[in-house]
XYZ file of C-alpha atoms in Angstrom:
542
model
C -66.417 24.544 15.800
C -68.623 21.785 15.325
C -70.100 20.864 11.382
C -71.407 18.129 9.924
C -70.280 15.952 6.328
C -73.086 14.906 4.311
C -71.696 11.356 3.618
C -70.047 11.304 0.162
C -70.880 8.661 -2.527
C -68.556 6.046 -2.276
C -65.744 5.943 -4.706
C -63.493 3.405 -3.485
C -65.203 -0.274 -4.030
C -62.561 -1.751 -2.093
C -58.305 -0.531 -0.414
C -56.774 0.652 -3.813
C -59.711 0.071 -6.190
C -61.501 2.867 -7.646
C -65.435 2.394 -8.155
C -65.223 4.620 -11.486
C -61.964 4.323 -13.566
C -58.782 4.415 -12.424
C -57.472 6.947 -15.094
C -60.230 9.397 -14.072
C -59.933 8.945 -10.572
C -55.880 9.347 -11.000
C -56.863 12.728 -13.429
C -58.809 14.222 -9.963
C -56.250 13.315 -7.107
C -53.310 13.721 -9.340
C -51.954 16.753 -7.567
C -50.942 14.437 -4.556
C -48.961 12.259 -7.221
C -46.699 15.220 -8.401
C -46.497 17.038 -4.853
C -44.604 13.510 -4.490
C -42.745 13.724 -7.106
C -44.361 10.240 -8.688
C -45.494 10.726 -11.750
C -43.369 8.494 -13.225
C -43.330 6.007 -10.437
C -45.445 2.727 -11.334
C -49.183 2.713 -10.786
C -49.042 0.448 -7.727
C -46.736 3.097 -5.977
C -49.346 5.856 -6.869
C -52.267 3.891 -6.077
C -50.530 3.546 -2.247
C -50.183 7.062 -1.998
C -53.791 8.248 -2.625
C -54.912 5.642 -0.471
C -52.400 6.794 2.179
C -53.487 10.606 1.403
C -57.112 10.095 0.945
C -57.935 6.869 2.879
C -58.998 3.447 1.787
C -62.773 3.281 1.105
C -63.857 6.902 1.727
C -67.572 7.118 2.816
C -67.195 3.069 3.001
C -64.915 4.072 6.206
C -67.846 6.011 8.368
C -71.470 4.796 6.982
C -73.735 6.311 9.282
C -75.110 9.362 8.578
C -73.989 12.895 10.466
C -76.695 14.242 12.761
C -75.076 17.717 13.199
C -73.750 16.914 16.668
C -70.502 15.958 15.560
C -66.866 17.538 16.858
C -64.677 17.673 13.860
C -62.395 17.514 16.797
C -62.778 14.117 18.003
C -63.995 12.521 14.281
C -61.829 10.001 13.218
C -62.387 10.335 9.749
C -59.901 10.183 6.528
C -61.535 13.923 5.523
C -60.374 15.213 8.510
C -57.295 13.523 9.374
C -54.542 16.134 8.987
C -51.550 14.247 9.989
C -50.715 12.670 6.526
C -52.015 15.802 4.389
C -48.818 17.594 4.892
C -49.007 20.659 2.919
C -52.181 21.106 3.970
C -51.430 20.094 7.784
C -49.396 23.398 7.047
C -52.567 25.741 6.581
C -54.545 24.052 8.970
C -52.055 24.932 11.787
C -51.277 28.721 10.288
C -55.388 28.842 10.723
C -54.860 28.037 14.167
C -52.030 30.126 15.067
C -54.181 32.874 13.860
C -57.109 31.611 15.594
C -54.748 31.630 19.212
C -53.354 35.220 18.415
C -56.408 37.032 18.338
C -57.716 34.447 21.259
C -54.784 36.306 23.161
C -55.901 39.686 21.803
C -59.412 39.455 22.679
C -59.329 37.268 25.742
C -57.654 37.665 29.324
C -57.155 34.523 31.311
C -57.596 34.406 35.048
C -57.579 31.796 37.497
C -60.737 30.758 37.412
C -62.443 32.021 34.197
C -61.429 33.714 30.679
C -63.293 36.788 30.186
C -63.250 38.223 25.913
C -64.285 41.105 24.217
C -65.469 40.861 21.425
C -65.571 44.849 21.016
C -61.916 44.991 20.475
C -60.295 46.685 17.813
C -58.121 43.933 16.213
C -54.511 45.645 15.257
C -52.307 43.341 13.070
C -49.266 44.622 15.394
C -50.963 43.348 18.122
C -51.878 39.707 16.681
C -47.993 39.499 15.478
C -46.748 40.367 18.574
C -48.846 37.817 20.047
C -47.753 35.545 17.112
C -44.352 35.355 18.531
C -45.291 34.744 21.700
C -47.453 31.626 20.482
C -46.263 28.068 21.682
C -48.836 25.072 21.483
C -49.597 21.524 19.830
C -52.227 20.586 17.712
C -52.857 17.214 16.055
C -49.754 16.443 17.554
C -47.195 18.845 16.634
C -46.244 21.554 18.036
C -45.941 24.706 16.778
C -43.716 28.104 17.927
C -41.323 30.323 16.594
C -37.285 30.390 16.698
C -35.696 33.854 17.480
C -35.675 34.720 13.903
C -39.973 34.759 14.262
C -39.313 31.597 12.253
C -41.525 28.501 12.368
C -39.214 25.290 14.043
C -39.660 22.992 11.493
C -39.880 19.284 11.860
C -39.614 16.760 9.551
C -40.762 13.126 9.239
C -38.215 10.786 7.820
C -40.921 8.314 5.417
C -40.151 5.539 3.750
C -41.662 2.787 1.074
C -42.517 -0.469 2.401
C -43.780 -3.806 1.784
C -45.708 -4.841 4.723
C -46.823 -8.681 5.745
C -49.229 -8.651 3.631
C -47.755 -7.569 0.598
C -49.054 -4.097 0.707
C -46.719 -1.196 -0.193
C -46.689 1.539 3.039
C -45.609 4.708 3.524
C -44.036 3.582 7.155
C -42.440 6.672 9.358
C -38.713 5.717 10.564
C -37.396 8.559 12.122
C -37.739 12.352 12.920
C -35.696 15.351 12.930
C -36.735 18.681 15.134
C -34.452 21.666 15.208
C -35.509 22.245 18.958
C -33.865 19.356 20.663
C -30.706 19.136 22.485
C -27.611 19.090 20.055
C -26.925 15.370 19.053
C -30.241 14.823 19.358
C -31.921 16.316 16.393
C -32.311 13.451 14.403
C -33.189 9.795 15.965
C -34.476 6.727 13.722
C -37.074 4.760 15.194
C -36.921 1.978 12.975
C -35.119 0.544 10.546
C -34.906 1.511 6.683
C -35.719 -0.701 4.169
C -34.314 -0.423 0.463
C -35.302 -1.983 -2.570
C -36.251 -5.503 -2.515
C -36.382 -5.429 1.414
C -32.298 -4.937 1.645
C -31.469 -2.818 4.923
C -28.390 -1.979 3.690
C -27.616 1.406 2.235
C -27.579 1.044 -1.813
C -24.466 2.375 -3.777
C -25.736 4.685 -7.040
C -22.613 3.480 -8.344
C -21.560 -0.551 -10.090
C -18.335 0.577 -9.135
C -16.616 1.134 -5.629
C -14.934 4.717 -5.036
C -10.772 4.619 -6.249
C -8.950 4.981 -3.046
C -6.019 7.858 -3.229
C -3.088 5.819 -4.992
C -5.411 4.777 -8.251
C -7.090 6.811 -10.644
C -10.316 5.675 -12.431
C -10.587 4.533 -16.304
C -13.959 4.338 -17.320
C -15.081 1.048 -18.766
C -15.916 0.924 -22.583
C -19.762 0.460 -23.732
C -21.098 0.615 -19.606
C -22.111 4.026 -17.818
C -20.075 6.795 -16.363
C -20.804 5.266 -12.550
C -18.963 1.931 -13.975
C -15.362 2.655 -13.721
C -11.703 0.622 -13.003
C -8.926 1.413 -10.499
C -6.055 1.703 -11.725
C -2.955 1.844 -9.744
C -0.673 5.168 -10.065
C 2.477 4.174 -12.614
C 5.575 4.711 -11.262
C 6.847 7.938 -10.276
C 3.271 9.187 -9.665
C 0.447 9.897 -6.649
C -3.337 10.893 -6.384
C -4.317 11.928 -3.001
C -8.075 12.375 -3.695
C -10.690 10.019 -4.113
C -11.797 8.718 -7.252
C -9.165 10.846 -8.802
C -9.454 11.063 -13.151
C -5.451 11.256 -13.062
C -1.994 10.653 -11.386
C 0.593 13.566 -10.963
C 4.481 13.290 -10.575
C 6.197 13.803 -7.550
C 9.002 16.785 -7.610
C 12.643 15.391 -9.020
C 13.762 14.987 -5.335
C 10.506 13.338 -3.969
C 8.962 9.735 -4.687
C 5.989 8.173 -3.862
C 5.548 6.366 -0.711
C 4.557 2.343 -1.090
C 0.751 3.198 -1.111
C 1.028 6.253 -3.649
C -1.113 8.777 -2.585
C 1.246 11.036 -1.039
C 5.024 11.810 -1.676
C 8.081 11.548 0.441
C 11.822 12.802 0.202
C 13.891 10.278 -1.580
C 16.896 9.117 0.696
C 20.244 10.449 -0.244
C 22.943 7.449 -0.421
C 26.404 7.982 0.209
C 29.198 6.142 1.711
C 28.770 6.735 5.433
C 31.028 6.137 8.301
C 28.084 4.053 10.055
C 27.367 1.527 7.294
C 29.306 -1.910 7.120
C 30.882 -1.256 3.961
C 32.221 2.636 5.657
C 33.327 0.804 8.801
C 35.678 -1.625 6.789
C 37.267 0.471 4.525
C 38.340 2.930 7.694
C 39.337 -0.301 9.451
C 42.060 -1.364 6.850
C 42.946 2.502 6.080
C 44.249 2.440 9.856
C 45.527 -1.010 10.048
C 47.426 -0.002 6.821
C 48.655 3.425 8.430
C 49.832 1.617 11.706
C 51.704 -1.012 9.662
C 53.780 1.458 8.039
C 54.017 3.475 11.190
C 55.565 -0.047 12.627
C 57.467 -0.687 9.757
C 59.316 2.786 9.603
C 59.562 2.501 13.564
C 61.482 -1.239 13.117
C 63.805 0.536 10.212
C 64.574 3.509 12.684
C 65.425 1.064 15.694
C 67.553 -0.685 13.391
C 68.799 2.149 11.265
C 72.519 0.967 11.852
C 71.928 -2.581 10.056
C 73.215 -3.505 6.965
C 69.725 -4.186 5.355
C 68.890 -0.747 6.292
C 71.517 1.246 5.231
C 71.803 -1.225 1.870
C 68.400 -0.050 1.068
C 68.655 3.429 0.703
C 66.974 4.512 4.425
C 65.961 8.388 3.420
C 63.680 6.611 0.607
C 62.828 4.088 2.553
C 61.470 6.424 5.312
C 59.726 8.841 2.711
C 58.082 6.002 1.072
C 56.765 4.889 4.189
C 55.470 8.402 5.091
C 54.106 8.406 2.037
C 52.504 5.408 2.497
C 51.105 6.096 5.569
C 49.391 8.998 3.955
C 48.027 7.050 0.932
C 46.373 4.909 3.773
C 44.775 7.664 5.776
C 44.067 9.714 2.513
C 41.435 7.009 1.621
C 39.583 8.095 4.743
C 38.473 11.633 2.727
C 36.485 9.755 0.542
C 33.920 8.654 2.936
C 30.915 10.748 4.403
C 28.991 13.398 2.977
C 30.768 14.800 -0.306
C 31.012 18.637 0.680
C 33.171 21.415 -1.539
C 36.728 21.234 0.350
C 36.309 17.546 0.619
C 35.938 16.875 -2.849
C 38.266 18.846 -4.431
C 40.861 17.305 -1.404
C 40.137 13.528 -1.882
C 41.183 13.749 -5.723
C 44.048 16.179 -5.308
C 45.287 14.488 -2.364
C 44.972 10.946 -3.594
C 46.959 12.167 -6.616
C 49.766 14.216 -5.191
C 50.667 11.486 -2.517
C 50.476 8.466 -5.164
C 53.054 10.034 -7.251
C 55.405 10.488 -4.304
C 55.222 6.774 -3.274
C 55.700 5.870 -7.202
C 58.768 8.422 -7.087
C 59.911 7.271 -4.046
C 59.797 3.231 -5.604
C 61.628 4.731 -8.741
C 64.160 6.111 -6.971
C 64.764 3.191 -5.186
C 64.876 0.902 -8.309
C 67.092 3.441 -10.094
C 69.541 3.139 -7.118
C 69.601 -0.316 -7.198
C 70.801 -0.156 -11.211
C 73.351 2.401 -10.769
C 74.393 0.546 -7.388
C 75.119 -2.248 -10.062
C 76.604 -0.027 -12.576
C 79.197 1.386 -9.450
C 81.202 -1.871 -9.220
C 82.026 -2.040 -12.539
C 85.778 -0.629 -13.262
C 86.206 3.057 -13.889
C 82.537 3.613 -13.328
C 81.301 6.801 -12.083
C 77.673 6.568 -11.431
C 77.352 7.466 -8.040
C 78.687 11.210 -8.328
C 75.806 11.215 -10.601
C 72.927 9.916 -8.711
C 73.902 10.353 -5.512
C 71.391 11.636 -2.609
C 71.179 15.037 -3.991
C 69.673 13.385 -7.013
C 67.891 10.672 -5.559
C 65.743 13.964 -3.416
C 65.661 16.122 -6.575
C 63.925 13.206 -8.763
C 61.860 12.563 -6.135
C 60.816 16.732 -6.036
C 60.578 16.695 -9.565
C 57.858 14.241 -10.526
C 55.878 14.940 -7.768
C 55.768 18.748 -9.010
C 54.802 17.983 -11.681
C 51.684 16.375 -10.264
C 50.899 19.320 -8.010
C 51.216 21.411 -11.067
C 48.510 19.223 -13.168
C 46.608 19.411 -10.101
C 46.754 23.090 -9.899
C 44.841 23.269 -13.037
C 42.500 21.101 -12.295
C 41.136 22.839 -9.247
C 41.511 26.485 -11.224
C 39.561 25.859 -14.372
C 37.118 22.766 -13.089
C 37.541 21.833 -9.438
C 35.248 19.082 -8.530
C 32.252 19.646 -6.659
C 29.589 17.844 -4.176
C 26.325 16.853 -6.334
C 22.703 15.361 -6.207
C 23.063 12.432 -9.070
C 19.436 11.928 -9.737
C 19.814 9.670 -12.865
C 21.373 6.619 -11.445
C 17.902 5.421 -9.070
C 14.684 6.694 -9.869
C 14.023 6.308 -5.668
C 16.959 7.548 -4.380
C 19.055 10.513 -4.893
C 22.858 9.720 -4.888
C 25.404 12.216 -3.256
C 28.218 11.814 -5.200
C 31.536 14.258 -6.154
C 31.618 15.653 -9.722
C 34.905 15.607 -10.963
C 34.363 19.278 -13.030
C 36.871 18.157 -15.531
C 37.131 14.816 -16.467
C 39.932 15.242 -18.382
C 41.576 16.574 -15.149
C 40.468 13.352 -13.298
C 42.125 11.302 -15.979
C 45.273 13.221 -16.498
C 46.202 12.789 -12.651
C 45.595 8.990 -13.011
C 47.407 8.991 -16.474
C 50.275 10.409 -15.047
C 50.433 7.497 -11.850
C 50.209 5.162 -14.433
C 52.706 6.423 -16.367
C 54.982 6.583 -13.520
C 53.973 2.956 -12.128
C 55.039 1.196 -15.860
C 58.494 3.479 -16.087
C 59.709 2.058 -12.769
C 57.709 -1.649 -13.680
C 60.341 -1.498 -16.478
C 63.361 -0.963 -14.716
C 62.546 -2.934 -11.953
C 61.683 -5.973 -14.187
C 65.089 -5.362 -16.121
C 67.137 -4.794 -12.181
C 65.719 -8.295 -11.413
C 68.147 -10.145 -13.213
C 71.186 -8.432 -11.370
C 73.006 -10.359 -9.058
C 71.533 -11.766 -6.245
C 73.252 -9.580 -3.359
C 71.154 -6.305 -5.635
C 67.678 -9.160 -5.016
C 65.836 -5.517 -4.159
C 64.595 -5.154 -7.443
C 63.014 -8.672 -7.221
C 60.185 -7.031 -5.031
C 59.641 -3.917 -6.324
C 58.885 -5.348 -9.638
C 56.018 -7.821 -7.824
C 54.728 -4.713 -5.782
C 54.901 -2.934 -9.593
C 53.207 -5.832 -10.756
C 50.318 -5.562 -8.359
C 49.740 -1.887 -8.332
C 49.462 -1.853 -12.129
C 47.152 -4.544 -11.554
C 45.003 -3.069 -9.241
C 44.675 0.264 -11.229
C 43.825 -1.761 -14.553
C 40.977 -3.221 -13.431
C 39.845 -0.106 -11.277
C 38.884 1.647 -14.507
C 36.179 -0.567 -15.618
C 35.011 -1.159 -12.519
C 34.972 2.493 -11.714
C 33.102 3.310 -14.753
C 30.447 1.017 -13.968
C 29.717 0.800 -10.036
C 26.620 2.768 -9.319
C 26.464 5.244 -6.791
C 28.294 4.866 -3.352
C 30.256 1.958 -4.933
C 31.983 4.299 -7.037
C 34.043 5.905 -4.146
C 33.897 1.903 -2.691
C 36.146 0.659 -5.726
C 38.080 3.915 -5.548
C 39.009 3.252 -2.257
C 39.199 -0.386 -3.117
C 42.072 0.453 -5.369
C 43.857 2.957 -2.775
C 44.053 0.147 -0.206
C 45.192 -2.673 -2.650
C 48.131 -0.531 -4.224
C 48.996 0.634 -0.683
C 49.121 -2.879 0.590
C 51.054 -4.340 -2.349
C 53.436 -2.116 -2.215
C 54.247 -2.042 1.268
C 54.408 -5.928 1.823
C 56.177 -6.798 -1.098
C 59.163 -4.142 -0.318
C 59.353 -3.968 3.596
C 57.596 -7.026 4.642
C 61.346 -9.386 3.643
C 62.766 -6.753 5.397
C 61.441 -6.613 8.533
C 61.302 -10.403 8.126
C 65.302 -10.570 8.374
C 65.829 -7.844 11.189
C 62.991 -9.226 13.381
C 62.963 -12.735 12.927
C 66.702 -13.979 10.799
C 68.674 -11.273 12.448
C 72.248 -13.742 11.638
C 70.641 -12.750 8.161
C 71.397 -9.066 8.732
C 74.867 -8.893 7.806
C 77.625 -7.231 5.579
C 78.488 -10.243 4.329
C 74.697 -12.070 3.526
C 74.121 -9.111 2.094
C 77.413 -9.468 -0.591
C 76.661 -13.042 -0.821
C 79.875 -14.323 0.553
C 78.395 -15.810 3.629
C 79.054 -19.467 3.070
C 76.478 -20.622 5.544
């Protein structure tokens, strides 16, 4: 194909300046300017693009004039220069591709020669078969067809810049073609330059993205891309982000310390492998093994005159008792569980009120011991062992019977206590009934001040009846104890609750076995010329 182009009248004076008036030389070329998508770019930006598109000085570029000969092929002229007319790059090749199919039709290639016909019949089933087949390069890009018969596209990644000189460019930076290797689609050749030269990538936004944790609050008077972060309140997560809004975690799950996801809230209860679990279960069995010494000492010296002035079948149930109010503090510790709650209450009750009996009966024998040696008295047909065992029965019935109640119409139950820590759920024992929980300690109480009374009124007996001495100081401290374990147990929090419980369990237990057996064992171990008939009557001179 060879032609020749008359030369045009120049309409470019000079790079970028129109020899007729910019507005009307916009009005012709503006077609380029809206394929771009810059009409409402600035005029220097549109300016650059027609003289990319259409070439600086037009018939300035080539002056001399054609003489026919010419190869549109091998002219190097802006009119013919395809690669930056894109759409039209487009028809050019499609021309060409037609041009090749019915080349491939019409014409059989041999070693040394091609030999046409131009007789054929053209078929258009023929030229698109021969479409498909088609696989070349022309001005530099190639053109064939994927197995869908569709053209493999490839794209130029352009970009506006400022060369050295000032001049705004449309400068190529990268490429992208379909029919490359995998990872290797896309390459950039150079770098990218933003606005005002910046190679770093621009943010649309004045505001950075809200990480998951924070929610965004628009700012007042700016636009919607200028936002805060605000941190999720308490209680509450976002997981996306640049979420609008926090949610709540479930009632048994809490935020974790970054708050964008939530977590299980630990369950607290007193444990056997905490500090506070491992001392309360080391003074329960020091406390059990000092009774279990005690009552052994009183059985090895059963025959003694301190033992058998003391009343020893009390003495030995008060000590089994006590050895059970000791061990009984163990159920309170661990996981709270249905048989364990309703058994640390019941059980903590029942055995209290036999040690209390156990101490009344003792301090009631002591009075009527007193009573005895007065003339003509009576006393001890009437409170003699028989009765000493039947009182002894008899309030601690009653106990199991209040009990009994308690565990028919309420029983308490294991828990999740969700209101005392927002963070942490508490394991705890309901008591069902509080007026159940109360009644049992009521009853102790009133128990504990009965035999405080007597005891305190047995003190001033003789000396050789000096018994009641101690039982009203171990009185004294168990009614202590228990009167300052109700405010205390009203307002511990959580595991502390069963702490002070236990507290209370240990100090009673320990009060009441040092202040009644430890003088005791004292003498028999220690002052053994102290264990006689006659110390004991208070007619031992020495």
């Amino acid at each position: 194909m060879r032609a020749c182009i008359r030369k045009p009248p120049p309409f470019l004076q000079s790079p970028g300046t129109p020899a007729i008036p910019w507005a009307h030389w916009k009005e012709m070329f503006g077609v380029y300017v809206a394929a771009a998508n810059l009409n409402g770019a600035d005029e220097e930006k549109q300016r650059t693009l027609l003289v990319h598109y259409l070439g600086e000085e037009g018939g300035a570029t080539d002056k001399r004039v054609c003489d026919e000969t010419e190869d549109l092929q091998k002219i190097k002229n802006p009119y013919t220069d395809t690669s930056q007319l894109r759409i039209t790059n487009m028809v050019y090749k499609a021309v060409y591709a037609l041009a090749h199919a019915i080349h491939n039709v019409m014409c059989q290639e041999t070693f040394f020669s091609t030999k046409c016909n131009k007789d054929t019949v053209l078929e258009h089933k023929q030229i698109l078969t021969e479409m498909k087949k088609l696989n070349f390069s022309q001005n530099g890009y190639d053109v064939s067809f994927d197995t869908n018969r569709d053209p493999v596209a490839a794209y130029e990644l352009i970009n506006w810049q400022k060369s050295d000189a000032g001049i705004t460019e449309l400068v190529t930076v990268g490429h992208y073609d379909p029919s490359l290797p995998m990872g290797q689609e896309f390459s950039i050749i150079r770098d990218i330059t933003w606005m005002d030269g910046c190679t770093k990538v621009p943010v649309s936004v004045c505001s950075n993205n809200c990480l998951p944790g924070t929610y965004k609050v628009l700012q007042k008077g700016k636009p919607i891309c200028c936002f805060d972060c605000i941190p999720c309140p308490e209680g509450e997560i976002s997981n996306t982000t640049d979420s609008p809004d926090c949610f709540p975690c479930n009632e048994e799950f809490w935020p974790n310390k970054e708050r964008n996801t939530c977590i299980p809230k630990p369950v607290e209860f007193l444990s056997f492998e905490e500090i506070l679990g491992i001392i309360m279960v080391v003074f329960s069995i020091v406390g059990a093994c000092l009774a279990v010494i005690t009552a052994a000492v009183f059985f090895r010296h059963r025959t003694s005159p301190i033992v058998k002035a003391n009343n020893s079948e009390l003495s030995f149930l008060l000590l089994f008792s006590l050895t059970l109010c000791f061990l009984s503090s163990v159920t309170f510790i661990g996981p709270p569980s249905k048989w364990s709650c309703m058994l640390r209450h019941t059980a903590f009750g029942i055995i209290f009120v036999l040690c209390i009996s156990c101490v009344l009966g003792k301090t009631v024998v002591v009075l009527m011991a007193f009573k005895a040696t007065l003339p003509g008295s009576n006393v001890r047909k009437w409170f003699g062992p028989p009765q000493q065992r039947m009182t002894v029965v008899s309030f601690t019935f009653i106990q199991v019977v209040i009990c009994s109640i308690w565990l028919v119409l309420s029983p308490p139950f294991p828990r999740k206590n969700l209101n005392v820590y927002k963070e942490k759920i508490i394991l705890e024992c309901a008591l069902g009934s509080a007026f159940g929980f109360w009644a049992v300690l009521g009853y102790i109480g009133l128990l504990a001040v009965f035999c405080f009374v007597l005891a305190a009124l047995a003190r001033k007996l003789p000396d050789n009846f000096n018994e009641a001495t101690f039982i009203t100081f171990s009185m004294l401290i168990f009614c202590a104890v228990w009167i300052t374990f109700i405010p205390a147990y009203v307002s511990s929090p959580g595991k502390f609750t069963v702490a002070v419980e236990i507290f209370a369990i240990l100090a009673s237990s320990f009060g009441l076995i040092l202040c009644i057996f430890a003088p005791k064992c004292f003498i028999i171990l220690f002052r053994p010329e102290k264990n006689t008939k006659k110390s004991l009557m208070g007619k031992d001179k020495n």
